[in-house]
XYZ file of C-alpha atoms in Angstrom:
93
model
C -0.979 -5.092 -11.334
C -0.788 -1.354 -11.834
C 1.888 0.738 -10.664
C -0.077 3.442 -8.552
C 0.429 7.095 -10.403
C -2.528 8.467 -8.098
C -2.152 10.198 -4.823
C -2.934 8.924 -1.485
C -4.110 12.087 -0.391
C -3.365 15.331 -2.462
C -0.420 15.798 -4.565
C 0.681 18.997 -7.208
C 1.457 17.937 -10.937
C 2.404 21.205 -12.575
C -0.321 23.781 -11.839
C -3.284 21.103 -11.252
C -3.939 19.936 -7.621
C -5.001 16.195 -7.461
C -6.723 15.078 -4.229
C -7.991 11.576 -3.513
C -11.409 12.514 -1.691
C -13.133 9.423 -1.445
C -12.107 5.756 -1.539
C -14.310 2.205 -1.730
C -12.622 -0.953 -1.928
C -14.268 -4.020 -2.763
C -12.493 -7.916 -3.739
C -11.735 -7.394 -6.836
C -11.446 -3.468 -7.430
C -11.297 -0.019 -5.724
C -13.356 3.030 -7.091
C -11.792 6.701 -5.929
C -13.043 9.827 -6.469
C -10.868 12.560 -7.214
C -10.657 16.565 -7.408
C -8.851 18.286 -9.824
C -8.511 21.580 -9.228
C -6.169 24.375 -11.561
C -6.239 28.120 -10.715
C -6.858 30.289 -13.763
C -6.951 34.038 -14.562
C -10.757 33.708 -14.126
C -10.527 31.724 -10.956
C -10.421 28.368 -10.094
C -11.448 25.489 -12.080
C -12.476 22.324 -10.772
C -13.753 19.150 -11.711
C -14.389 15.446 -10.226
C -13.105 12.391 -11.947
C -14.409 8.791 -10.888
C -11.321 5.965 -10.851
C -12.348 2.699 -11.105
C -9.462 0.647 -10.604
C -9.494 -3.254 -11.412
C -7.104 -5.266 -9.332
C -7.512 -8.941 -10.345
C -5.067 -8.803 -13.101
C -1.529 -9.598 -12.759
C 0.646 -8.797 -15.618
C 1.321 -11.368 -18.277
C -1.844 -13.079 -16.889
C -5.598 -13.266 -17.853
C -8.138 -11.386 -15.775
C -10.126 -13.102 -13.179
C -13.492 -12.963 -15.790
C -16.385 -13.042 -13.347
C -14.385 -9.973 -11.000
C -13.954 -8.217 -14.239
C -17.593 -8.515 -15.355
C -18.632 -7.359 -11.846
C -16.728 -4.327 -12.498
C -18.182 -3.883 -15.405
C -21.714 -3.778 -14.188
C -20.747 -1.440 -11.333
C -19.619 1.125 -13.878
C -22.586 0.728 -15.647
C -24.530 1.210 -12.740
C -22.545 4.086 -11.835
C -23.063 5.286 -15.173
C -27.068 5.074 -15.490
C -27.522 7.300 -12.000
C -24.768 9.857 -12.726
C -25.089 10.318 -16.469
C -22.258 12.905 -17.958
C -21.403 14.131 -21.758
C -17.831 12.547 -20.760
C -16.122 9.263 -22.167
C -15.005 6.435 -19.885
C -11.346 6.328 -20.613
C -9.897 2.353 -20.129
C -6.294 1.883 -19.964
C -3.541 -0.841 -18.794
C -0.279 -0.705 -18.000
């Protein structure tokens, strides 16, 4: 279980605005799209960030393996269709 650290709609974190612009909920995971915006001296810098949230892993337990494998398959599918020169970051707790 992950404590929610992202905004439901829009929130300012210092000089960076984080806006949730899309959410797709599946049985064992949620895919979100965030737009990060920061005003600079040269204008506005914007980034799109994809968030793949696995919801079937409770604290002090093992994940539902078939759901975890399905999440990995979906992330790979996304990366094949949308190649970017950026890392995938995985974290827990």
